[in-house]
Amino acid sequence: MAKKTFVGGVHPYEGKEFTEKKAIEKLPLPQRVAIPLQQHIGAPAKALVEKGQEVKAGEKIAEASGFVSVPIHSSISGKVKGIEKVNHPVSGRGEAIVIESDGEDNWVETIRFEENYLELDSKEMLERIKDAGIAGLGGATFPTHVKLSPPPDKKIDTVILNGAECEPYLTADHRLMLEHADDIVAGLRIIMKILNVQQGIIGIEDNKPDAIEVMRKAVKDFNNIQVYVFPVKYPQGAEKQMIKAALNREVPSGGLPMDVGVVVQNVGTAKAMYEAVAYHKPLTHRVVTVTGAAVNEPKNVLVPIGTMFEDVVAFCGGMKESAGKIVMGGPMMGLAQPNLQVPVVKGTSGILILEEHEAHVPAEDPCIACGRCVEVCPMHLLPTTLQILVEHENYTEAERLHIMDCIECGSCSYICPSNRRLVQGIRLGKRKILEARRKAG
Amino acid sequence: MNNIFRLSFILAIVTTIAAFVLAEIYQITRPQIEIQKQAKTKDALKYVLPDAQVIVPVTQKVPVKDKAGNVLYEKEVVRYYIGYRNSDTTGVVGYAFKAFGSGYSSIIETMVSVDTSGTIKKIRIISQKETPGLGARCVEDQPVNPKKKQWTTQQFVGKTVDQLKVDKDGGPIVSITGATITSRAITNSIREKLSELLPQLKLASTENIGG
Amino acid sequence: MEYGVFQLIILSIFINNFVLSRFLGLCPYMGVSKQMDSALGMGMAVTFVMTIASLVTWLLYTFFLAPTYQNVFYFIFDTPIQNVPDLTFLRTIVFILVIAALVQFIEMYIQKVSPTLYKALGIYLPLITTNCAILGVAVLNIDMFFKDGLPLPNSFINTLVQAFASGIGFTLVLVLMAGIREKLELANVPKPFRGLPIAFIVAGLMSIAFLGFAGFSVE
Amino acid sequence: MSETSEKLFVVTSSPHIRDADSVPKIMWTVNIALLPALLAAVYFFGFKALWVTLLSVIAAVVTEAAIQKLAKKPIRVHDGAAVITGILLAFNLPPSVPWWMPVVGSVFAIAIVKEAFGGLGYNILNPALAARAFLLASWPVEMTASWVAPKEGTISGIAAITSATPLNLLKQSAKIIASPEKFDPAQLQAAQDAIAKLSSSYTNLLIGNVGGCIGETSVIALLIGALIMFYRHVIDWRIPFTYIGTVAVLAWIFGGTEGLFTGNWIFHILSGGLILGAFFMATDMVTSPITGKGQIIFAIGTGILTVAIRIWGGYPEGVSYAILLMNLTVPLIDRYTVPKVFGEVKSNE
Amino acid sequence: MSVGAEFFKGIYKENPVFRLALGLCPTLAVSTSITNAIGMGAAVIFVLVASNTLVSFLMWLFAKTLSEEGLNSINKIRIPIFIVVIASFVTIVEMVMAAYFPALSESLGIFIPLIVVNCIILGRAEGFASKNGIFLSIVDGLGMGIGFTLALVAISFVRELLGSGQLLGAMIMGEGFKPVLLMILPPGAFLVIGLYLAGLNWIDARKKQA
Ligand SMILES: Cc1cc2nc3c(=O)[nH]c(=O)nc-3n(CC(O)[C@H](O)[C@@H](O)COP(=O)(O)O)c2cc1C
Ligand SMILES: Cc1cc2nc3c(=O)[nH]c(=O)nc-3n(C[C@H](O)[C@H](O)[C@H](O)COP(=O)(O)O)c2cc1C
Ligand SMILES: Cc1cc2nc3c(=O)[nH]c(=O)nc-3n(C[C@H](O)[C@H](O)[C@H](O)COP(=O)(O)O)c2cc1C
Ligand SMILES: Cc1cc2nc3c(=O)[nH]c(=O)nc-3n(C[C@H](O)[C@H](O)[C@H](O)CO)c2cc1C
Ligand code: SF4
Ligand code: SF4
Ligand code: SF4
Ligand code: SF4
Ligand code: FES
């Protein structure tokens, strides 16, 4: 079968060789964690603890403040030092519950394995997932229980597990698939049960043959689950592109995967779901790829959420003198951080540290209309036109040309020979348009 | 309604007054305009037939037809002119005619005179709107300089009908540099008109007609 | 000179383009070429009015102004041809009044008959009255298709063809210009060149490119 | 606090990596791709060809630098775009033009056609071609009377028809054959000979041993350059192949002297400026449409206009005007070929 | 405004061609030579001054003689009356030129009758003469007309000098000068006026800075 893919996309340097062969290591207990209240899309969680309170690992320390919100659990045991404003990797600054470790790693007692978890009814499963504080680990950190509660008029027929990991450098999902294939498949079956779906797909890029093999083995007993292999191309992992490649369905402009009967979840999310349903284990840790030419010993690390980047990087031998840029996430969509005093959050898939000479984006030239950005845009937009329209504050025309459909994958900026700040401008335009919409009510 | 009628009436009066004023001025300027219209042809005739005392047009009635071929009316057109040495219209010195050629960007109108043997006496470009500095140089009329191969209307003097071809078509007429279209238009239009007229001109001796 | 229909169409649209070569209709060309929609509307309106105006002025000229065999004085009142009044000197004054009235009529008529068309063309119609392309084509028709006050063969057909094709040629460059100017809105044109100056330079370059049509043999 | 934390790290928004290609790289690749044709020109037309090219390039670069300085913009002539303009303008001039013509042309190309619009990326028309059209309209005599036969001799050599270039020869001969009554038998014979000879001159056309503009005659040298550009992904197939294909088909249909479908399309492809234009000038991304669909429309239009001018127009060659005219339509094409957005519902508009 | 200001505004500050972009067609079409430019300018000055005068006079006359109601109805056909006035003067120019300046008449061609639609003229009649006295109207007409003529001359100066190496028909440039044919072709007109306008903008910007 010819490998299916989508139209557009780019082939950046993969950079996976730093860590793809490194098994996941557990980070030694950090001294202190700062767990931000906002780690997902939606309303921030409300703190349940006070300064001085003792907490155990896995204890709920903040509760969801609405349907589109998730609770937060402590990732270590110790004493609450306070609720403070700390650096936040996404919003710059935000409230976090700071916990001083007692050095013991005491866990709440509720965590235990339940043999017949698959017989639970879907409502119960959903409840456990919600209580475990799971938000999508693929990057968007959208509350998972919301995604799994589609309105009754949307008939879901397929669940896709996203193991593409198309972002260069990152290998967290890759290692997870190699080391926890069965947990992931179990997670997928839980989702299929919840949604009452008969088809499950695990999508992987062909640069991970070992993972493909392992996953194939893991699903061989389930004839309603298949592993799909896609050619390496960024952003193969973007859900709309993955659905297009796997099922040849196009999510309508402005729509969601459920509009074409599909739910997409990251493989890490699936594992977290399995743990939540089968063990009552909340989401307190995640795998983070620490990588880049400026990291002394690149690794995949299992990190308690709230750990400072500094501690994680120190575990990886620290960074080199020549380091010039710290990115949370991959190089295509990741967020640059001013320093290492930021906590790992649920969405932190990697810590990428680039050398000084890689850090600076070259100066911008005028657009020469080469059309490359148009060619690579996976959403078939006109990135250069959109960016210029935003520059001239012509938002009406930008909206007519579907600026809101941009998935901010950055392919356009990546490919542009003039180094135009395309996605950057488009992002700004989208924000302006949303602001205006909000004002208009 | 009444109002519109009244306003139209006022406007009509204003227009009528204007029309009468203009008519008056037209009466004054008309003769002069007519003179100017004829002037170019007259000048050109005088130039190409300098030795003629009287120049008489030979006209012909041409029917003007509509699409279906019905004759609408007849028009009098000049076929050619005869130049007489004496004012009593005796002693033919030559004939003159107009040739029209389609040049680069205009119709080029040329006045041509031939002697009684059908050899060209003189030509003059009456009107043209060719590209200035290029095709428009066709009006140049400096004496022929055998050392310098260049266009001048003087080079037509003494040419017979079969010699009317530009150099690029293998003839002796030196064309304007970079304006072959113009040069060809003039030369060919004279040749075609002349061969059409030759049988009609009362030539002195038919042997002299080139052939 | 006599023209074939195809020849006239090529001539009017490309070679003697109203704007780029004859310099007629420049004000709307500069004024209404900032946006594609209005350019198209203006172009259609001008084409329409040019054709109707040419028709009407041709009739007026032939039947009333010129001392021809079609003159009403000759064929209705039996005036001897030499006594038919030569009113050609009233050409300018008659044409402009007729065009102004015509535009008013067309406007009222369209408004009544087709509100959609009125919506598309309506706003341009009043602007057209004092636009030299309309009077220009009317005068040009007389200059080209009459000789000494007499209509040349196919004068009437040629008049209509020339008017319509010239309108199309006008619309063509107007629309091209609008596309270019919309693009220039987003360009980095140096300050002194912004607005009219660059529009003129575009027109100049357009006119250079249109020289490519020069010399087309259109027999 | 550890030591490293005091260091200031670069914070920019994503993406944090870029493709290695850049505008200067693209432009200099084109310049290199133009070298084979320049060498061929020097071989066939002598060093005069090199001087004309150098003058043109120097004038273009100096003009651009001067204007950027005057406008207090960053000086960016090193990106190589002005060099391309200079070379291509020279390539579109006959080899023995007076020295001041490439200079005036380059100044016009850069000052009026490019910088008045805001410089690189903003011009509407192809600067080199607009300048060529400007020169042709300003000094038609110098632009058309300056053909030199290549060193090795020319394929024309027919006494009655004294034009230097294959296309011109074809056009004149076709005219004669079309109306034989106006010409004498010797001329008719010569014209027929000429057409026969032209049809068997492919080798000369391929290597460039014919009269013509400096850079347009050697098809092989131009194709080597095109290969370099393909290899470096500077251009793609759409414009050049669609353009040449359109010309071939239309020339075959309309270009013959014996009725429809008798045209010598190979000759039409190999002669004149078509190869130069199709690979190096119609492909200028600044002045061609941005989407693939648009590029194909653009190329078909250019092909139609080229053949129309070659066969019915006032000039023997139509490549440059065809490209210029289609340049004018690029904003329109771009406007009406906006790609269908991913997931766009058809009934939406 | 003083009389002088009324006069001079048409020459620079409100120059009809360069500032108001009016009457572009004749400007571009007849600026191939200074002779044409002056001929056209003279025709426009005549029509402008004459129609300004007559319009101003008519409006004064109407105001003097008519009742309120009569004035109102006259106001409705004001523009057509102006057009008739202007067209009459244009026709006079047309006839006089054909009779006494045939060469000029030929090279200005249809742009003489087109003076009728030159909106400088109707614009002045409607915008100025109908509201001002005869004397000021004449001054205004003169100023605008001269401004128009100067713009024409400025453009044709460049086009004639570069395009044919001549000024007023006399050879100026030396033997070696090869005229820039393009300048007297249509594109030259557009390019020259575009560059003039850019130059004026640049001067204005510098003045503002100073
Ligand atoms: C090979 C060649 C020979 C030409 N010879 C003549 C010529 O003899 N006379 C002429 O008027 N134009 C001539 N031209 C004009 C052109 O064809 C022009 O220079 C040409 O190189 C390309 O024209 P284009 O760029 O307009 O397509 C010639 C062109 C070419 C290419
Ligand atoms: C440009 C882009 C690239 C993405 N790449 C991946 C990827 O490689 N792996 C992944 O799991 N999710 C990726 N995502 C996120 C997916 O679109 C989708 O949100 C996710 O798979 C949903 O799973 P989750 O809710 O479990 O995170 C990407 C999103 C975008 C916009
Ligand atoms: C702007 C322009 C104006 C031209 N004007 C004329 C002209 O008035 N007369 C003419 O014969 N050729 C004119 N030509 C040149 C013709 O196109 C053609 O090249 C020329 O007639 C060929 O002449 P040759 O065979 O002497 O080179 C003009 C060319 C251009 C570009
Ligand atoms: C493939 C390619 C073709 C080009 N062709 C031309 C050309 O024909 N003429 C020109 O002036 N510049 C050309 N350039 C250079 C540059 O794009 C051009 O000067 C821009 O139009 C200036 O904004 C070309 C560049 C590339 C990459
Ligand atoms: S426009 Fe948006 S979706 Fe398209 S390539 Fe750029 S960032 Fe990606
Ligand atoms: S890739 Fe860059 S230079 Fe090319 S069209 Fe897009 S914005 Fe312009
Ligand atoms: S029609 Fe009137 S408003 Fe429109 S551009 Fe012309 S002059 Fe201006
Ligand atoms: S009236 Fe005529 S000259 Fe004046 S702006 Fe309108 S079209 Fe131009
Ligand atoms: S359109 Fe305004 S003067 Fe011609």
mmCIF file of N, CA, C and O in Angstrom, chain A residues 250-253 310 319 321 323-325 331-332 334 336 338 365-369 372 379-380 384 402 413-414 417-418 424 427, chain D residues 2 5 7 9-10 12-19 21-23 26 76 120-121 233 285-286 290 339-344:
data_model
loop_
_atom_site.group_PDB
_atom_site.id
_atom_site.type_symbol
_atom_site.label_atom_id
_atom_site.label_comp_id
_atom_site.label_asym_id
_atom_site.label_seq_id
_atom_site.Cartn_x
_atom_site.Cartn_y
_atom_site.Cartn_z
ATOM 1 N N GLU A 250 -11.740 15.425 4.992
ATOM 2 C CA GLU A 250 -11.281 16.779 5.306
ATOM 3 C C GLU A 250 -12.158 17.381 6.388
ATOM 4 O O GLU A 250 -13.377 17.516 6.205
ATOM 5 N N VAL A 251 -11.551 17.724 7.481
ATOM 6 C CA VAL A 251 -12.293 18.423 8.523
ATOM 7 C C VAL A 251 -12.721 19.763 7.944
ATOM 8 O O VAL A 251 -11.900 20.504 7.427
ATOM 9 N N PRO A 252 -14.001 20.082 7.974
ATOM 10 C CA PRO A 252 -14.428 21.324 7.329
ATOM 11 C C PRO A 252 -13.779 22.550 7.967
ATOM 12 O O PRO A 252 -13.409 22.552 9.137
ATOM 13 N N SER A 253 -13.623 23.567 7.110
ATOM 14 C CA SER A 253 -13.055 24.821 7.565
ATOM 15 C C SER A 253 -13.805 25.301 8.800
ATOM 16 O O SER A 253 -15.029 25.378 8.800
ATOM 17 N N GLU A 310 15.406 23.905 34.883
ATOM 18 C CA GLU A 310 16.771 23.928 35.386
ATOM 19 C C GLU A 310 17.160 22.555 35.955
ATOM 20 O O GLU A 310 18.225 22.011 35.663
ATOM 21 N N MET A 319 23.740 22.511 30.408
ATOM 22 C CA MET A 319 23.893 22.925 29.014
ATOM 23 C C MET A 319 25.261 23.520 28.756
ATOM 24 O O MET A 319 25.986 23.898 29.673
ATOM 25 N N GLU A 321 28.186 26.091 27.213
ATOM 26 C CA GLU A 321 28.436 27.535 27.158
ATOM 27 C C GLU A 321 27.764 28.174 25.947
ATOM 28 O O GLU A 321 27.266 29.282 25.987
ATOM 29 N N ALA A 323 25.099 27.631 24.471
ATOM 30 C CA ALA A 323 23.646 27.636 24.358
ATOM 31 C C ALA A 323 23.137 29.037 24.061
ATOM 32 O O ALA A 323 23.626 30.012 24.631
ATOM 33 N N GLY A 324 22.160 29.113 23.185
ATOM 34 C CA GLY A 324 21.657 30.446 22.820
ATOM 35 C C GLY A 324 20.155 30.572 22.921
ATOM 36 O O GLY A 324 19.618 31.672 22.933
ATOM 37 N N LYS A 325 19.472 29.454 22.966
ATOM 38 C CA LYS A 325 18.014 29.564 22.955
ATOM 39 C C LYS A 325 17.411 28.347 23.638
ATOM 40 O O LYS A 325 17.869 27.219 23.437
ATOM 41 N N PRO A 331 11.199 22.540 17.626
ATOM 42 C CA PRO A 331 11.661 23.766 16.990
ATOM 43 C C PRO A 331 10.609 24.404 16.080
ATOM 44 O O PRO A 331 10.699 25.580 15.760
ATOM 45 N N MET A 332 9.616 23.640 15.657
ATOM 46 C CA MET A 332 8.652 24.216 14.729
ATOM 47 C C MET A 332 7.538 24.975 15.445
ATOM 48 O O MET A 332 7.092 26.021 14.983
ATOM 49 N N GLY A 334 7.456 25.097 19.127
ATOM 50 C CA GLY A 334 7.785 25.321 20.526
ATOM 51 C C GLY A 334 7.892 26.796 20.896
ATOM 52 O O GLY A 334 7.986 27.669 20.042
ATOM 53 N N ALA A 336 9.887 29.756 22.864
ATOM 54 C CA ALA A 336 11.198 30.118 23.407
ATOM 55 C C ALA A 336 11.026 30.647 24.822
ATOM 56 O O ALA A 336 10.064 31.359 25.125
ATOM 57 N N PRO A 338 12.878 32.612 28.209
ATOM 58 C CA PRO A 338 14.000 33.514 28.493
ATOM 59 C C PRO A 338 15.055 32.857 29.381
ATOM 60 O O PRO A 338 16.216 33.256 29.366
ATOM 61 N N ASP A 365 13.678 39.607 4.514
ATOM 62 C CA ASP A 365 13.769 40.245 3.205
ATOM 63 C C ASP A 365 12.352 40.434 2.681
ATOM 64 O O ASP A 365 11.422 39.848 3.214
ATOM 65 N N PRO A 366 12.200 41.236 1.621
ATOM 66 C CA PRO A 366 10.851 41.352 1.058
ATOM 67 C C PRO A 366 10.437 40.036 0.414
ATOM 68 O O PRO A 366 11.277 39.274 -0.041
ATOM 69 N N CYS A 367 9.138 39.820 0.385
ATOM 70 C CA CYS A 367 8.606 38.615 -0.257
ATOM 71 C C CYS A 367 8.878 38.689 -1.754
ATOM 72 O O CYS A 367 8.591 39.689 -2.384
ATOM 73 N N ILE A 368 9.467 37.632 -2.298
ATOM 74 C CA ILE A 368 9.687 37.619 -3.743
ATOM 75 C C ILE A 368 8.635 36.785 -4.455
ATOM 76 O O ILE A 368 8.809 36.403 -5.605
ATOM 77 N N ALA A 369 7.558 36.510 -3.749
ATOM 78 C CA ALA A 369 6.421 35.802 -4.365
ATOM 79 C C ALA A 369 6.828 34.463 -4.966
ATOM 80 O O ALA A 369 6.312 34.069 -5.997
ATOM 81 N N ARG A 372 6.587 29.426 -2.341
ATOM 82 C CA ARG A 372 6.915 28.230 -1.570
ATOM 83 C C ARG A 372 6.008 28.098 -0.354
ATOM 84 O O ARG A 372 5.577 26.994 -0.010
ATOM 85 N N MET A 379 -2.785 23.789 5.054
ATOM 86 C CA MET A 379 -4.188 24.204 5.049
ATOM 87 C C MET A 379 -4.562 24.904 3.742
ATOM 88 O O MET A 379 -5.649 25.453 3.604
ATOM 89 N N HIS A 380 -3.630 24.912 2.781
ATOM 90 C CA HIS A 380 -3.863 25.531 1.472
ATOM 91 C C HIS A 380 -4.228 27.010 1.595
ATOM 92 O O HIS A 380 -5.110 27.509 0.902
ATOM 93 N N THR A 384 1.737 34.338 2.602
ATOM 94 C CA THR A 384 2.338 35.660 2.376
ATOM 95 C C THR A 384 1.274 36.738 2.304
ATOM 96 O O THR A 384 1.396 37.813 2.876
ATOM 97 N N HIS A 402 -9.538 33.197 4.916
ATOM 98 C CA HIS A 402 -9.474 32.078 5.867
ATOM 99 C C HIS A 402 -8.292 32.112 6.811
ATOM 100 O O HIS A 402 -7.712 31.073 7.117
ATOM 101 N N SER A 413 6.788 29.865 7.480
ATOM 102 C CA SER A 413 7.956 30.626 7.936
ATOM 103 C C SER A 413 9.225 29.822 7.727
ATOM 104 O O SER A 413 10.265 30.351 7.362
ATOM 105 N N TYR A 414 9.106 28.494 7.966
ATOM 106 C CA TYR A 414 10.273 27.649 7.839
ATOM 107 C C TYR A 414 10.833 27.706 6.425
ATOM 108 O O TYR A 414 12.024 27.862 6.216
ATOM 109 N N PRO A 417 12.336 31.701 1.756
ATOM 110 C CA PRO A 417 13.726 32.091 1.520
ATOM 111 C C PRO A 417 13.990 33.531 1.953
ATOM 112 O O PRO A 417 15.136 33.923 2.132
ATOM 113 N N SER A 418 12.943 34.306 2.077
ATOM 114 C CA SER A 418 13.116 35.691 2.525
ATOM 115 C C SER A 418 12.996 35.797 4.037
ATOM 116 O O SER A 418 13.004 36.900 4.582
ATOM 117 N N GLN A 424 4.154 34.173 12.352
ATOM 118 C CA GLN A 424 4.162 35.155 13.434
ATOM 119 C C GLN A 424 3.119 36.239 13.169
ATOM 120 O O GLN A 424 2.346 36.615 14.060
ATOM 121 N N ARG A 427 -0.423 34.756 13.357
ATOM 122 C CA ARG A 427 -0.833 34.562 14.752
ATOM 123 C C ARG A 427 -1.358 35.872 15.338
ATOM 124 O O ARG A 427 -2.427 35.935 15.943
ATOM 125 N N SER D 2 21.846 29.496 39.521
ATOM 126 C CA SER D 2 23.042 28.992 38.844
ATOM 127 C C SER D 2 23.581 30.052 37.887
ATOM 128 O O SER D 2 22.907 31.013 37.563
ATOM 129 N N SER D 5 21.804 30.859 34.434
ATOM 130 C CA SER D 5 20.491 31.481 34.407
ATOM 131 C C SER D 5 20.558 32.988 34.181
ATOM 132 O O SER D 5 19.568 33.591 33.799
ATOM 133 N N LYS D 7 22.369 34.367 32.012
ATOM 134 C CA LYS D 7 22.591 34.611 30.592
ATOM 135 C C LYS D 7 21.256 34.976 29.915
ATOM 136 O O LYS D 7 20.201 34.465 30.273
ATOM 137 N N PHE D 9 18.813 34.620 26.997
ATOM 138 C CA PHE D 9 18.569 33.738 25.863
ATOM 139 C C PHE D 9 17.682 34.415 24.837
ATOM 140 O O PHE D 9 16.870 35.270 25.172
ATOM 141 N N VAL D 10 17.881 33.994 23.617
ATOM 142 C CA VAL D 10 17.101 34.592 22.530
ATOM 143 C C VAL D 10 15.657 34.112 22.636
ATOM 144 O O VAL D 10 15.398 32.926 22.755
ATOM 145 N N THR D 12 12.340 34.282 20.461
ATOM 146 C CA THR D 12 11.588 34.653 19.269
ATOM 147 C C THR D 12 10.450 33.667 19.167
ATOM 148 O O THR D 12 10.453 32.639 19.827
ATOM 149 N N SER D 13 9.487 34.007 18.331
ATOM 150 C CA SER D 13 8.389 33.058 18.241
ATOM 151 C C SER D 13 8.717 32.002 17.188
ATOM 152 O O SER D 13 9.562 32.194 16.333
ATOM 153 N N SER D 14 8.032 30.892 17.284
ATOM 154 C CA SER D 14 8.346 29.750 16.442
ATOM 155 C C SER D 14 8.003 30.056 14.987
ATOM 156 O O SER D 14 7.221 30.955 14.724
ATOM 157 N N PRO D 15 8.510 29.348 14.044
ATOM 158 C CA PRO D 15 9.476 28.268 14.171
ATOM 159 C C PRO D 15 10.899 28.770 14.471
ATOM 160 O O PRO D 15 11.227 29.898 14.149
ATOM 161 N N HIS D 16 11.663 27.870 15.082
ATOM 162 C CA HIS D 16 12.999 28.264 15.496
ATOM 163 C C HIS D 16 14.068 27.766 14.545
ATOM 164 O O HIS D 16 15.248 27.985 14.766
ATOM 165 N N ILE D 17 13.645 27.045 13.519
ATOM 166 C CA ILE D 17 14.615 26.636 12.508
ATOM 167 C C ILE D 17 14.094 27.082 11.151
ATOM 168 O O ILE D 17 12.894 27.284 10.967
ATOM 169 N N ARG D 18 15.025 27.272 10.242
ATOM 170 C CA ARG D 18 14.651 27.759 8.920
ATOM 171 C C ARG D 18 15.309 26.904 7.859
ATOM 172 O O ARG D 18 16.423 26.434 8.039
ATOM 173 N N ASP D 19 14.635 26.812 6.755
ATOM 174 C CA ASP D 19 15.230 26.184 5.595
ATOM 175 C C ASP D 19 16.463 27.002 5.203
ATOM 176 O O ASP D 19 16.496 28.220 5.378
ATOM 177 N N ASP D 21 17.660 27.764 2.363
ATOM 178 C CA ASP D 21 17.633 28.569 1.145
ATOM 179 C C ASP D 21 17.348 30.025 1.480
ATOM 180 O O ASP D 21 16.626 30.328 2.427
ATOM 181 N N SER D 22 17.945 30.921 0.695
ATOM 182 C CA SER D 22 17.705 32.333 0.948
ATOM 183 C C SER D 22 17.627 33.062 -0.380
ATOM 184 O O SER D 22 17.976 32.510 -1.424
ATOM 185 N N VAL D 23 17.166 34.279 -0.314
ATOM 186 C CA VAL D 23 17.033 35.040 -1.550
ATOM 187 C C VAL D 23 18.381 35.173 -2.268
ATOM 188 O O VAL D 23 18.466 34.903 -3.470
ATOM 189 N N ILE D 26 19.233 31.980 -4.053
ATOM 190 C CA ILE D 26 18.427 31.758 -5.258
ATOM 191 C C ILE D 26 18.936 32.627 -6.399
ATOM 192 O O ILE D 26 19.149 32.161 -7.518
ATOM 193 N N ARG D 76 21.257 46.519 -0.529
ATOM 194 C CA ARG D 76 21.173 45.078 -0.615
ATOM 195 C C ARG D 76 21.435 44.589 -2.028
ATOM 196 O O ARG D 76 20.823 43.638 -2.497
ATOM 197 N N LEU D 120 13.020 45.171 -4.704
ATOM 198 C CA LEU D 120 12.876 43.723 -4.886
ATOM 199 C C LEU D 120 11.533 43.222 -4.351
ATOM 200 O O LEU D 120 11.157 43.512 -3.227
ATOM 201 N N GLY D 121 10.841 42.497 -5.188
ATOM 202 C CA GLY D 121 9.620 41.853 -4.737
ATOM 203 C C GLY D 121 8.354 42.649 -4.981
ATOM 204 O O GLY D 121 7.268 42.112 -4.877
ATOM 205 N N HIS D 233 16.247 23.669 -7.347
ATOM 206 C CA HIS D 233 14.847 23.988 -7.044
ATOM 207 C C HIS D 233 14.543 25.474 -7.097
ATOM 208 O O HIS D 233 13.721 25.981 -6.333
ATOM 209 N N MET D 285 9.846 34.926 -10.207
ATOM 210 C CA MET D 285 8.701 34.704 -9.326
ATOM 211 C C MET D 285 8.013 35.999 -8.929
ATOM 212 O O MET D 285 6.814 36.017 -8.700
ATOM 213 N N VAL D 286 8.765 37.074 -8.882
ATOM 214 C CA VAL D 286 8.156 38.342 -8.477
ATOM 215 C C VAL D 286 7.036 38.726 -9.443
ATOM 216 O O VAL D 286 6.011 39.255 -9.035
ATOM 217 N N ILE D 290 1.497 33.312 -8.008
ATOM 218 C CA ILE D 290 2.059 32.661 -6.832
ATOM 219 C C ILE D 290 1.594 31.216 -6.704
ATOM 220 O O ILE D 290 2.303 30.374 -6.185
ATOM 221 N N PRO D 339 -6.193 29.202 -3.792
ATOM 222 C CA PRO D 339 -6.454 27.774 -3.657
ATOM 223 C C PRO D 339 -7.666 27.506 -2.769
ATOM 224 O O PRO D 339 -8.004 28.323 -1.906
ATOM 225 N N LYS D 340 -8.282 26.362 -2.991
ATOM 226 C CA LYS D 340 -9.399 25.975 -2.136
ATOM 227 C C LYS D 340 -8.824 25.592 -0.780
ATOM 228 O O LYS D 340 -7.936 24.739 -0.685
ATOM 229 N N VAL D 341 -9.293 26.250 0.247
ATOM 230 C CA VAL D 341 -8.750 26.019 1.570
ATOM 231 C C VAL D 341 -9.079 24.609 2.031
ATOM 232 O O VAL D 341 -10.130 24.072 1.685
ATOM 233 N N PHE D 342 -8.167 24.008 2.782
ATOM 234 C CA PHE D 342 -8.378 22.686 3.353
ATOM 235 C C PHE D 342 -9.729 22.670 4.063
ATOM 236 O O PHE D 342 -9.986 23.504 4.926
ATOM 237 N N GLY D 343 -10.557 21.751 3.650
ATOM 238 C CA GLY D 343 -11.845 21.605 4.336
ATOM 239 C C GLY D 343 -12.874 22.639 3.958
ATOM 240 O O GLY D 343 -13.917 22.730 4.590
ATOM 241 N N GLU D 344 -12.586 23.399 2.904
ATOM 242 C CA GLU D 344 -13.564 24.411 2.535
ATOM 243 C C GLU D 344 -14.767 23.745 1.891
ATOM 244 O O GLU D 344 -14.629 22.902 1.021
#
